[in-house]
Coordinates of C-alpha atoms in Angstrom, one line a residue:
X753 CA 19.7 109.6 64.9
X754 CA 22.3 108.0 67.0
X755 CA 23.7 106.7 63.1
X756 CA 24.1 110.0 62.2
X757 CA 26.1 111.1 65.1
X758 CA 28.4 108.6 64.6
X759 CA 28.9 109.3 61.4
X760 CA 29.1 113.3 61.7
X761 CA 32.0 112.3 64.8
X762 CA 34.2 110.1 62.4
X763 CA 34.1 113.0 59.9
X764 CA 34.9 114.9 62.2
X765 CA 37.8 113.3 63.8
X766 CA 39.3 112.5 60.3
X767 CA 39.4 116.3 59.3
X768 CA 41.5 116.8 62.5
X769 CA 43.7 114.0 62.5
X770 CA 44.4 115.4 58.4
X771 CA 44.6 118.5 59.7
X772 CA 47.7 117.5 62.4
X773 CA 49.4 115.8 59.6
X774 CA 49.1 118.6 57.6
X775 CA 50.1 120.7 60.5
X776 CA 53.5 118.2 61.7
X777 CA 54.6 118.8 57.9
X778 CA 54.3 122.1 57.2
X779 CA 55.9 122.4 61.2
X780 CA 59.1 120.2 60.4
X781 CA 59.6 121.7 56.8
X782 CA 60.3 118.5 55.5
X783 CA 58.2 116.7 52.5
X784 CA 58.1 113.3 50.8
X785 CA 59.9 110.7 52.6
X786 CA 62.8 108.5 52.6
X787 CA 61.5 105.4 51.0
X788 CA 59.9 107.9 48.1
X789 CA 63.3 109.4 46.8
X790 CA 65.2 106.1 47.3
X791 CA 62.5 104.5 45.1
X792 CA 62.6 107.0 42.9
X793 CA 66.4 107.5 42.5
X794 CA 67.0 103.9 41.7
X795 CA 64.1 103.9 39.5
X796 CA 65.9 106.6 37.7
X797 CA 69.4 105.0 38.0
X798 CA 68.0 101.5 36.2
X799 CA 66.5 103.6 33.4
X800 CA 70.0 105.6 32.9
X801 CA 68.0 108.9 33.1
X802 CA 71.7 110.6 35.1
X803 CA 69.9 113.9 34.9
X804 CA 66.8 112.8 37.7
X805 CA 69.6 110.9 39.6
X806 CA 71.6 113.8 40.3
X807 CA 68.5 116.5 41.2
X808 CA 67.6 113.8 44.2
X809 CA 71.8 114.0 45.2
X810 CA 72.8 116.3 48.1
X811 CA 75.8 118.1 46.8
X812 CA 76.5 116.0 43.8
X813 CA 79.7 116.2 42.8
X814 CA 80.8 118.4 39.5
X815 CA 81.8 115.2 37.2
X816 CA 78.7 113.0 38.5
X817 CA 77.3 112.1 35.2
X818 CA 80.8 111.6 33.9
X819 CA 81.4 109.2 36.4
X820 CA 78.4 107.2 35.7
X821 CA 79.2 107.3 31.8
X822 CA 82.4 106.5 32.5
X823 CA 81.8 103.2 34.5
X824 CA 78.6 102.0 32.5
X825 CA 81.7 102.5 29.6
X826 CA 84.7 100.9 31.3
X827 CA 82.8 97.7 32.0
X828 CA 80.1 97.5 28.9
X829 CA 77.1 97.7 31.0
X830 CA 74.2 97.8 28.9
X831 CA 71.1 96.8 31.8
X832 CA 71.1 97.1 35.0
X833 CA 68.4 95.5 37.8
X834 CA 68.1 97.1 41.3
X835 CA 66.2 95.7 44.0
X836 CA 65.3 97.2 47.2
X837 CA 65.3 96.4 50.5
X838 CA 64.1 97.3 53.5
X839 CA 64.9 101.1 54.5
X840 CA 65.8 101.5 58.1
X841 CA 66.6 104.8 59.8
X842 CA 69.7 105.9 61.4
X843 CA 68.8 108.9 63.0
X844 CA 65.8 111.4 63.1
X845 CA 66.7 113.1 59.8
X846 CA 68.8 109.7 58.1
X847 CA 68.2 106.8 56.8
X848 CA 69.8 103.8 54.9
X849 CA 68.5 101.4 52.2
X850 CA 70.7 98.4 51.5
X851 CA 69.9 97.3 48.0
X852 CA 71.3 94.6 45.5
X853 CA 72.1 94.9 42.1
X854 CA 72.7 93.1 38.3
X855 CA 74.7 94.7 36.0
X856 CA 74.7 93.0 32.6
X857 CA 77.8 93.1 30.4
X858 CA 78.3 93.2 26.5
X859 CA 80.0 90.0 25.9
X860 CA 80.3 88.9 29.3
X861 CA 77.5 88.1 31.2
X862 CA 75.9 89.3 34.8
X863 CA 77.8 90.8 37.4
X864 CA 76.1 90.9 40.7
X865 CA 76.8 93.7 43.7
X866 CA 75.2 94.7 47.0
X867 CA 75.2 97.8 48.0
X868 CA 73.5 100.6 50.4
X869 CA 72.2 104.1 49.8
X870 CA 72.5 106.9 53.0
X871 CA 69.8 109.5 52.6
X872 CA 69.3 112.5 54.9
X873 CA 67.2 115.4 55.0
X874 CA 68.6 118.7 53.2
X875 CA 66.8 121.8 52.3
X876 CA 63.7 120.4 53.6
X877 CA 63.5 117.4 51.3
X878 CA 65.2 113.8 51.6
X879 CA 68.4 113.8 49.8
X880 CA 70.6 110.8 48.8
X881 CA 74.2 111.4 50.2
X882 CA 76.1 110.2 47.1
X883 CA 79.4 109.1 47.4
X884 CA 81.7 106.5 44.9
X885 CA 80.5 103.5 46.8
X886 CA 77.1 103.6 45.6
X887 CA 78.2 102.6 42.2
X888 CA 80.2 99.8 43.7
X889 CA 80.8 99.1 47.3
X890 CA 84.6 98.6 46.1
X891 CA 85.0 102.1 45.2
X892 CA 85.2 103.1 48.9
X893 CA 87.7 105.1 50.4
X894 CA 89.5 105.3 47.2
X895 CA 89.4 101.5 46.3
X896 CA 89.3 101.2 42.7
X897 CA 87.2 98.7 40.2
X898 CA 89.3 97.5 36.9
X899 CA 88.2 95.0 34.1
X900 CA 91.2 93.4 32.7
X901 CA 91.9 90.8 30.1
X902 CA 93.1 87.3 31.3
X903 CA 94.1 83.9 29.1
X904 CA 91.9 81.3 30.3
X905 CA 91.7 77.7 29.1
X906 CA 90.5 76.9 25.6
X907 CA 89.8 73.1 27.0
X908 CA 86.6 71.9 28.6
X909 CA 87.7 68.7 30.7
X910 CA 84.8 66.3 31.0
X911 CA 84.4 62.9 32.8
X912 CA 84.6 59.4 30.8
X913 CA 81.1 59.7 29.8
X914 CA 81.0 63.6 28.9
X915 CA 79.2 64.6 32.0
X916 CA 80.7 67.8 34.5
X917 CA 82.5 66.7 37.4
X918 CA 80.5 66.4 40.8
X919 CA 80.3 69.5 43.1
X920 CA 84.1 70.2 45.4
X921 CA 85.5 66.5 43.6
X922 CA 88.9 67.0 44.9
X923 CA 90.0 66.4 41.8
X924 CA 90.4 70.0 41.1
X925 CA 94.1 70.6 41.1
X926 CA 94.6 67.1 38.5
X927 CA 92.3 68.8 36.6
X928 CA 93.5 72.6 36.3
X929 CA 97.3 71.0 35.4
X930 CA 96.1 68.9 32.6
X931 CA 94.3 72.0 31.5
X932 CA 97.7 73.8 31.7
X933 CA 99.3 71.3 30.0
X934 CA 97.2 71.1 26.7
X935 CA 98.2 74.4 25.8
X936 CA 94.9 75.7 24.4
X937 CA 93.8 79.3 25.8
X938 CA 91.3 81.9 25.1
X939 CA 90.9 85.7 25.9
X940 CA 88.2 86.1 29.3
X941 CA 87.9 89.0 31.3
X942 CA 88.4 89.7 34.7
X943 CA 86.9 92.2 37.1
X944 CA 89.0 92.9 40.4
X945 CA 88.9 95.4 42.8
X946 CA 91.7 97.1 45.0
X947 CA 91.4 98.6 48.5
X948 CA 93.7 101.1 48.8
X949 CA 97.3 100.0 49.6
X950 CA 96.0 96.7 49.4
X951 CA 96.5 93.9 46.9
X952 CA 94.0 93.9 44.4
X953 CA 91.0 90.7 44.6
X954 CA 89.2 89.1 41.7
X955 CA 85.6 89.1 41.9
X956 CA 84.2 87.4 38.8
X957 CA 85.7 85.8 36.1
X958 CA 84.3 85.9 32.3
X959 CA 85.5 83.4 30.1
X960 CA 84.0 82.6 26.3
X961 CA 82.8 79.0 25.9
X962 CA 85.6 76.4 25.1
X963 CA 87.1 75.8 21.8
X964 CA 87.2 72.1 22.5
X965 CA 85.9 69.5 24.8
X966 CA 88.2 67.2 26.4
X967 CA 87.1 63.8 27.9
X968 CA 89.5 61.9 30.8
X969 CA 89.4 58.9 32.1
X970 CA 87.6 60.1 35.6
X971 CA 83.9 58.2 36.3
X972 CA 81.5 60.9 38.0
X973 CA 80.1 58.4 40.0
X974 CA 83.3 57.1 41.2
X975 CA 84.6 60.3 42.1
X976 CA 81.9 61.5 43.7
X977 CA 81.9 58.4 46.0
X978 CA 85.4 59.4 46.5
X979 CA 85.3 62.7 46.9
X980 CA 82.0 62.1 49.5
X981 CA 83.8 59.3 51.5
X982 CA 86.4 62.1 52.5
X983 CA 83.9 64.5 53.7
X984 CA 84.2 65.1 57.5
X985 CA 87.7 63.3 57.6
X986 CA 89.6 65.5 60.0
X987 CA 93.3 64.4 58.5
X988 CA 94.4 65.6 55.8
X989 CA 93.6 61.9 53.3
X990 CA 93.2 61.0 49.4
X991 CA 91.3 58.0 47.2
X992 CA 92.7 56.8 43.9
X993 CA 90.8 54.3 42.1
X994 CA 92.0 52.5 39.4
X995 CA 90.3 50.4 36.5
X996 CA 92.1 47.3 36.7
X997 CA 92.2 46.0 33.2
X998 CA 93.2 49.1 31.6
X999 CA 95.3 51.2 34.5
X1000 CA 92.5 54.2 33.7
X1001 CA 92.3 56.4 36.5
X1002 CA 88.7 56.7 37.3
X1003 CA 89.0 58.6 40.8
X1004 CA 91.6 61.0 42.8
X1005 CA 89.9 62.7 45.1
X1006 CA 93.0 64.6 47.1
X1007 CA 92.7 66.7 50.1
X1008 CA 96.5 65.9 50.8
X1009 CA 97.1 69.2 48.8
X1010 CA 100.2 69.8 46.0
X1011 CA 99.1 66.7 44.2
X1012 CA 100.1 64.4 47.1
X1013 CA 98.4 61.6 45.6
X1014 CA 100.5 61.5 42.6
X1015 CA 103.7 63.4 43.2
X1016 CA 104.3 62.1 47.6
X1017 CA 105.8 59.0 48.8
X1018 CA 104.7 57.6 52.2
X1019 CA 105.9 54.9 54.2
X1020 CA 103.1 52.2 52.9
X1021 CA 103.1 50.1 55.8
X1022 CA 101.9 46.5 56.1
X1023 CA 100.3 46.9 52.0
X1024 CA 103.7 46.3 51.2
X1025 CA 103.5 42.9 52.2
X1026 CA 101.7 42.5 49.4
X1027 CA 105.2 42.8 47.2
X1028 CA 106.8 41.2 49.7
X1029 CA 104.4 38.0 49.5
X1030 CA 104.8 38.2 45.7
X1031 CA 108.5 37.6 46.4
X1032 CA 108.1 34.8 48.9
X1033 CA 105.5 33.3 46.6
X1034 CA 108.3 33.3 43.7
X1035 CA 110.6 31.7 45.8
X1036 CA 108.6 28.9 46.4
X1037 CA 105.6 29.3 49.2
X1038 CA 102.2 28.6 48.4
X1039 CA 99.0 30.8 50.3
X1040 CA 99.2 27.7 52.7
X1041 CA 102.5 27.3 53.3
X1042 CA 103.3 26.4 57.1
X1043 CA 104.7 29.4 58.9
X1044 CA 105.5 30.5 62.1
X1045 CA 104.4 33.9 63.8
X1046 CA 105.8 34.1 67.1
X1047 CA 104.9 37.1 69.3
X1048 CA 108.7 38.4 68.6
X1049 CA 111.2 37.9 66.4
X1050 CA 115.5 38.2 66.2
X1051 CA 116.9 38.7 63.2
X1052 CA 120.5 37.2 63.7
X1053 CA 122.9 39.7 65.5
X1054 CA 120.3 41.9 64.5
X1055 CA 117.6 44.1 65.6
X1056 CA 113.9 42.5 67.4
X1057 CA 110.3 42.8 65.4
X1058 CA 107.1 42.7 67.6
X1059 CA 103.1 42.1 66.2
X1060 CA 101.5 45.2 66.8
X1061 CA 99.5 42.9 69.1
X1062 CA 100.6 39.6 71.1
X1063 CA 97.5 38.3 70.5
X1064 CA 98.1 37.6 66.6
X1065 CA 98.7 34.2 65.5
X1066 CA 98.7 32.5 63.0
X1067 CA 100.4 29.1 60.9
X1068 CA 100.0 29.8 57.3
X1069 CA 101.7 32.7 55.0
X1070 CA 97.9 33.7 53.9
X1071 CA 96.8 33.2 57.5
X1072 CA 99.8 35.5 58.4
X1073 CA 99.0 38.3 55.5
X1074 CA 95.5 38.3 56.9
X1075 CA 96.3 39.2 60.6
X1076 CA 99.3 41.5 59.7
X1077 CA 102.0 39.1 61.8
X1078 CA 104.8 41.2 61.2
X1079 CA 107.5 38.2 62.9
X1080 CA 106.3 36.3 59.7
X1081 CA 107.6 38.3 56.8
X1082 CA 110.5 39.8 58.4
X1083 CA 111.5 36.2 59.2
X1084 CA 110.9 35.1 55.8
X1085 CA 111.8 38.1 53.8
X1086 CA 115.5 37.9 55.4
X1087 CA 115.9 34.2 55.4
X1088 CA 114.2 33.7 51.6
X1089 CA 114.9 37.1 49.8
X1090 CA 117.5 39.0 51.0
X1091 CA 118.0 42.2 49.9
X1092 CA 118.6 41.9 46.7
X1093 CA 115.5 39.5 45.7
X1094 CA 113.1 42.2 47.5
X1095 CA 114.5 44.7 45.7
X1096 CA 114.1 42.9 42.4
X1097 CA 110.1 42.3 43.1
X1098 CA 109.7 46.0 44.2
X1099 CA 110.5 47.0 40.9
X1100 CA 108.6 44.5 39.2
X1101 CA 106.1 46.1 41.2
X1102 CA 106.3 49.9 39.8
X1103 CA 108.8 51.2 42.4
X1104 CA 112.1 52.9 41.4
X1105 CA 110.1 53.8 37.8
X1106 CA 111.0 57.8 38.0
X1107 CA 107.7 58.9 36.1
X1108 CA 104.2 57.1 35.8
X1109 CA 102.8 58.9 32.4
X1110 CA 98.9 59.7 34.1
X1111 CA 99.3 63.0 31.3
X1112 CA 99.7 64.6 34.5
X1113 CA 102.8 62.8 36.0
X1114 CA 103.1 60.7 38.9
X1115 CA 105.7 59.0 41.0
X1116 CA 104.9 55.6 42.2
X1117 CA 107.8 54.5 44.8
X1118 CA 111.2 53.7 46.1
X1119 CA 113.6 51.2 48.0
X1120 CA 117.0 51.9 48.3
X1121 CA 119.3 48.6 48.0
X1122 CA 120.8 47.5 50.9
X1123 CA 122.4 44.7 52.5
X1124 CA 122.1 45.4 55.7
X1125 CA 119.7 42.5 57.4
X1126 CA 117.8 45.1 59.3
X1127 CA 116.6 47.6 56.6
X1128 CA 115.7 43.9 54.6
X1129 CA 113.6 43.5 57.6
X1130 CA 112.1 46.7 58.2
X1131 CA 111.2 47.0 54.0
X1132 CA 109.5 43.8 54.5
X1133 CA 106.8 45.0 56.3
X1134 CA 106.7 48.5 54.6
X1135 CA 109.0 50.7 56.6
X1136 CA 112.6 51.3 56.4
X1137 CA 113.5 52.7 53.4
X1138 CA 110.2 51.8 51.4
X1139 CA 108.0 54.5 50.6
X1140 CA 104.9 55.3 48.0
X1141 CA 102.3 57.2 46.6
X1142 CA 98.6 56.5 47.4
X1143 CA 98.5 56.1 42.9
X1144 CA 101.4 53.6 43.3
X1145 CA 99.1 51.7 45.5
X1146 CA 96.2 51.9 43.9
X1147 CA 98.1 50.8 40.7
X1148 CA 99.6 47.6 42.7
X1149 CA 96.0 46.7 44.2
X1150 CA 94.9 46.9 40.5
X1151 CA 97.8 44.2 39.5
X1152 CA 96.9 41.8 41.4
X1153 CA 93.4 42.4 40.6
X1154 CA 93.8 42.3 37.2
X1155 CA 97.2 40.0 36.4
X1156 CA 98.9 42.5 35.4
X1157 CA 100.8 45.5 36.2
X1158 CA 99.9 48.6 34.2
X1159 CA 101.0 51.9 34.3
X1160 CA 97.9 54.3 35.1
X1161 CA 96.5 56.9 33.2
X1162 CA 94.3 59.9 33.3
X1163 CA 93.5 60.6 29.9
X1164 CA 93.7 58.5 26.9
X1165 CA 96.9 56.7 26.1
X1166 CA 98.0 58.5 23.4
X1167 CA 97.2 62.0 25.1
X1168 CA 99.2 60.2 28.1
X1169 CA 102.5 59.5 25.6
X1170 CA 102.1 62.8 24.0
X1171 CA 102.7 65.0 27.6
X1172 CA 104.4 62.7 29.7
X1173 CA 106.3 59.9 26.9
X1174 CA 106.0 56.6 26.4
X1175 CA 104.9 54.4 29.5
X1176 CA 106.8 51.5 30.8
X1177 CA 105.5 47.9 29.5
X1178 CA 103.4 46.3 31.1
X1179 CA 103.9 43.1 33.1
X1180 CA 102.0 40.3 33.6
X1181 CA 102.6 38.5 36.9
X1182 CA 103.0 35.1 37.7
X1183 CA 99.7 33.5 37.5
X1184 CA 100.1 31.4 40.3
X1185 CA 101.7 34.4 42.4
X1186 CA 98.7 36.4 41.2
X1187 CA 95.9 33.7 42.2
X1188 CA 97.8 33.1 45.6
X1189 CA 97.7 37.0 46.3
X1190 CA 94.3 37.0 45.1
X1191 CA 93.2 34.5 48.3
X1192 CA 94.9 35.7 50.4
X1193 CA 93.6 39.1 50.2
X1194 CA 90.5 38.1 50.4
X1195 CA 91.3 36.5 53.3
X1196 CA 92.4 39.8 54.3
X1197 CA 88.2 40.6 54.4
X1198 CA 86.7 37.5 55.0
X1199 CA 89.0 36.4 58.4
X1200 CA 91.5 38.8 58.9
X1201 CA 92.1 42.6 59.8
X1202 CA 89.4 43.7 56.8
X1203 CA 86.8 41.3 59.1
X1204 CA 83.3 42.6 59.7
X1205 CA 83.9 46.1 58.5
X1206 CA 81.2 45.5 55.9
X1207 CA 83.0 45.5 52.6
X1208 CA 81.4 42.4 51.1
X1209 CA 82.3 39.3 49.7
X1210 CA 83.4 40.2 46.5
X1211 CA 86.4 42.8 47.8
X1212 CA 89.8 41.8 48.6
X1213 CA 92.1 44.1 50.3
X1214 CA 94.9 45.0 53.2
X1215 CA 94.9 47.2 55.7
X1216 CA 98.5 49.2 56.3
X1217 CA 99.8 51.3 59.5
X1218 CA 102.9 52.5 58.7
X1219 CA 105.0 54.1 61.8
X1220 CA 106.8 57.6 61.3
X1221 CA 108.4 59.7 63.4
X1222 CA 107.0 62.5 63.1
X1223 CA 103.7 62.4 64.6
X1224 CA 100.9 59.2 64.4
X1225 CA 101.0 56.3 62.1
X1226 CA 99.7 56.6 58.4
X1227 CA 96.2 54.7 57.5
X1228 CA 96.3 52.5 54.8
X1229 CA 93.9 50.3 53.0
X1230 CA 94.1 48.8 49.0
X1231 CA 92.0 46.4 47.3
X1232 CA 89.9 45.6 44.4
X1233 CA 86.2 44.6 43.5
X1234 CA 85.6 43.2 40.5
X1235 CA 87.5 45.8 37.6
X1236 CA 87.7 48.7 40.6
X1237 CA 91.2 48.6 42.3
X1238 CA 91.6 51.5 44.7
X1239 CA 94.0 53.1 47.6
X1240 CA 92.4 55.2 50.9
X1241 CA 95.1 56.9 53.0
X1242 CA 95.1 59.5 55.9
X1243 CA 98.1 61.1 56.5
X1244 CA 98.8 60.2 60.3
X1245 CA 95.3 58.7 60.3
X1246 CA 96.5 55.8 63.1
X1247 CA 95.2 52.6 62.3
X1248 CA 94.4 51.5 58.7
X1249 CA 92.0 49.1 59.9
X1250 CA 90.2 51.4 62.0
X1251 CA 90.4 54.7 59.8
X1252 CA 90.9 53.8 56.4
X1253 CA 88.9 51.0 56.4
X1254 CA 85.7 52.5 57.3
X1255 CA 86.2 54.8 54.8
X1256 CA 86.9 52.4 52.1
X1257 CA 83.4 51.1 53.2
X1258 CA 81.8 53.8 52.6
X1259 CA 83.1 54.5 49.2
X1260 CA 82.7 51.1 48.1
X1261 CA 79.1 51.5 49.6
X1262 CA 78.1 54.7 47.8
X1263 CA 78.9 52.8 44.5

């Protein structure tokens, strides 16, 4: 009995809860909802059917379908995907239902768009308050959509091996100039949009599949371990790595900007006393050859050099290149070389050569003649009038690696003489100068300013920290391992042994 009652009181309770529904419709005059008609609008506006679209449009304007033909025309859509998402309302009587989109385009591909539909209540029913934007959030406020045709590269570039190039490489602008400079094009498409008064944006670029593939002499492992050992440097610094025995370029990653690496000479600091050694080498000293390195040095009716530290000391010429002891080669450089002698083994060197033929171009570095004791002093040690790019020093790390001095390339050699001419010859060094430099740079590692910053035994290097005037030193580091010769700089980094160094490290570590 007590069932029954129950029961007959739910019954009874549904019919008036129905019935106040019922009654709060018929009261506010509205039917359907706001979810309904947006579903059903852009269920009707991926099926093309223009005719339901505009019955659900509050005051739709005259040329509606036209404008719809018109733009599924303009940009070859043939499908189109909506997807909804959640509706939220704005007001009592107005809502808003942001929704994304996929157009698909003949010849072209997908073209992706975001955008939001307003409804409101009109005449009792939800509406959809239709305006350009809902096409294409660029239509707004009179912005305007345009599909244009652009020339885009008929070339695919591809690393040594024929794989893509890692993710943000930093190779990018190397890249889009040898592009440019092979000629080949093919028609794309573009699609930009223009606020107005403003200067129009491109939003997606369409471009038909190569006409040929390109490989260059880039690894993808080692520019990836480039391009990854720069990540979270905060000044602005660049990697070039070399392959010793064949001067191919197998890594630039450049966040100097404007090509830096190749095209930018820098004061190279103490890794120019790797040229200067050569010289003093030539002229007769040996790795252990006894010098002095006294905490200051004169040079006759000249101008004072100072160790960065007063602590340095050393009594060889490879125990001197592998604490830095600047009193050492400015002594020696002026009382063994002269100016004209260092000059001679610059050049021997790659500096004063105007263009290094990478097929993208390159400069590698400079030394004005002079015979003023001073400047001889100050070039000894890398600053004065001695300048280079990071390639330049990559290249000269992969010399002495290697024997010989080769000019470096980024693309085969014959691609290389065909866009920037014939290289220079190459030059084999002195094997005795080469096998002294060889020690001592890896003295550089083992005892020196390269000590315990966990490069291994196998690497042999210098550290650089050149002085400029115009804010903190440069950070340098060259060196090889095995058939990998490479450069790190950071532009005002400070130290090279305590900001290039580390970052060396971890390139050499990711390899």
């Amino acid at each position: 009995m007590r069932r029954r009652r129950l029961v007959g009181l739910l019954v009874a309770l549904a019919v008036v809860v129905g019935a106040g529904a019922f009654a709060f419709v018929a009261a506010s005059g509205v039917s359907g909802s706001a979810m309904a008609t947006a579903d059903a609008y852009l269920a009707a506006w991926q099926r093309s059917d223009i005719t339901s679209m505009e019955r659900m449009v509050a005051d739709p304007p005259k040329d509606f379908t036209d404008r719809h033909l018109a733009f599924a025309e303009q940009f070859r859509v043939n499908a189109l995907t909506l997807r909804a998402g959640a509706l939220k309302a704005t007001g009592e009587e107005t809502a808003e239902l942001p929704f994304t989109g996929t157009r698909q385009l003949t010849g072209m591909g997908p073209w992706g768009f975001a955008g939001t539909l307003r409804l409101a209540v009109r005449e009792g029913a939800w509406k959809v308050l239709w305006g350009p934007e809902t096409l294409h959030p660029a239509l707004k406020d009179g912005g305007a959509l345009a599909l244009e045709e652009i020339e885009v590269s008929g070339v695919e570039l591809v690393t040594r091996s024929g794989a893509t190039f890692p993710h943000d490489s930093a190779a990018e602008p190397y890249l889009d100039e040898l592009k440019e400079r092979l000629g080949e094009t093919n028609t794309g498409w573009a699609i930009r949009a223009a606020a107005r008064g403003a200067k129009p944006r491109t939003l997606v670029v369409y471009q038909p599949p190569p006409a040929r593939q390109v490989r260059v002499t880039l690894s993808r492992p080692v520019q990836a371990a480039a391009a990854r050992a720069l990540d979270g440097v905060v000044r602005e610094a660049a990697i070039v790595a070399i392959k010793a025995s064949t001067g191919e370029i197998l890594a630039v990653a450049d966040r100097l900007g404007q090509k830096a690496a190749f095209q930018r000479f820098f004061p190279p600091g103490s890794t120019f006393k790797v040229v200067t050694s050569a010289g003093l080498l030539k002229a007769g000293l040996s790795a252990s050859s006894g010098v002095a390195c006294p905490s200051s040095f004169t040079i006759p009716n000249g101008r004072t050099f100072k160790n960065a530290s007063e602590s340095v000391t050393a009594s060889s010429l490879a125990g001197a290149f592998a604490v830095s002891c600047n009193t050492t080669f400015v002594e020696q450089a002026v009382t063994r070389l002269g100016a004209t002698r260092l000059d001679e083994v610059a050049k021997e060197w790659g500096f004063g050569r105007r263009v290094l033929p990478t097929g993208v171009g390159g400069l590698c570095g400079a030394i004005d003649p002079t015979t003023n004791p001073d400047r001889v002093g100050e070039n000894a040690i890398g600053q004065g009038s001695v300048r280079a790019s990071p390639l330049c020093m990559a290249t000269l790390a992969a010399a002495v690696g290697s024997g010989t001095w080769r000019a470096p390339r980024l693309v085969t050699a014959k691609a290389a003489r065909k866009l920037d001419g014939a290289p220079p010859a190459e030059i084999a060094l002195d094997q005795r100068v080469a096998g002294e430099l060889r020690t001592m740079m890896r003295q550089v590692v083992a005892d020196g300013t390269a000590k315990g910053a966990g490069l291994g035994a196998d690497v042999a290097g210098k550290t650089g920290t050149a002085e400029v005037g115009d804010g903190p030193p440069h950070a340098w580091f060259v060196g090889y391992r095995g058939d990998l010769a490479f450069c790190v700089f950071v532009k005002h980094g400070g130290s090279g042994a305590k900001v290039a160094l580390p970052i060396a490290a971890s390139f050499l570590g990711a390899l």
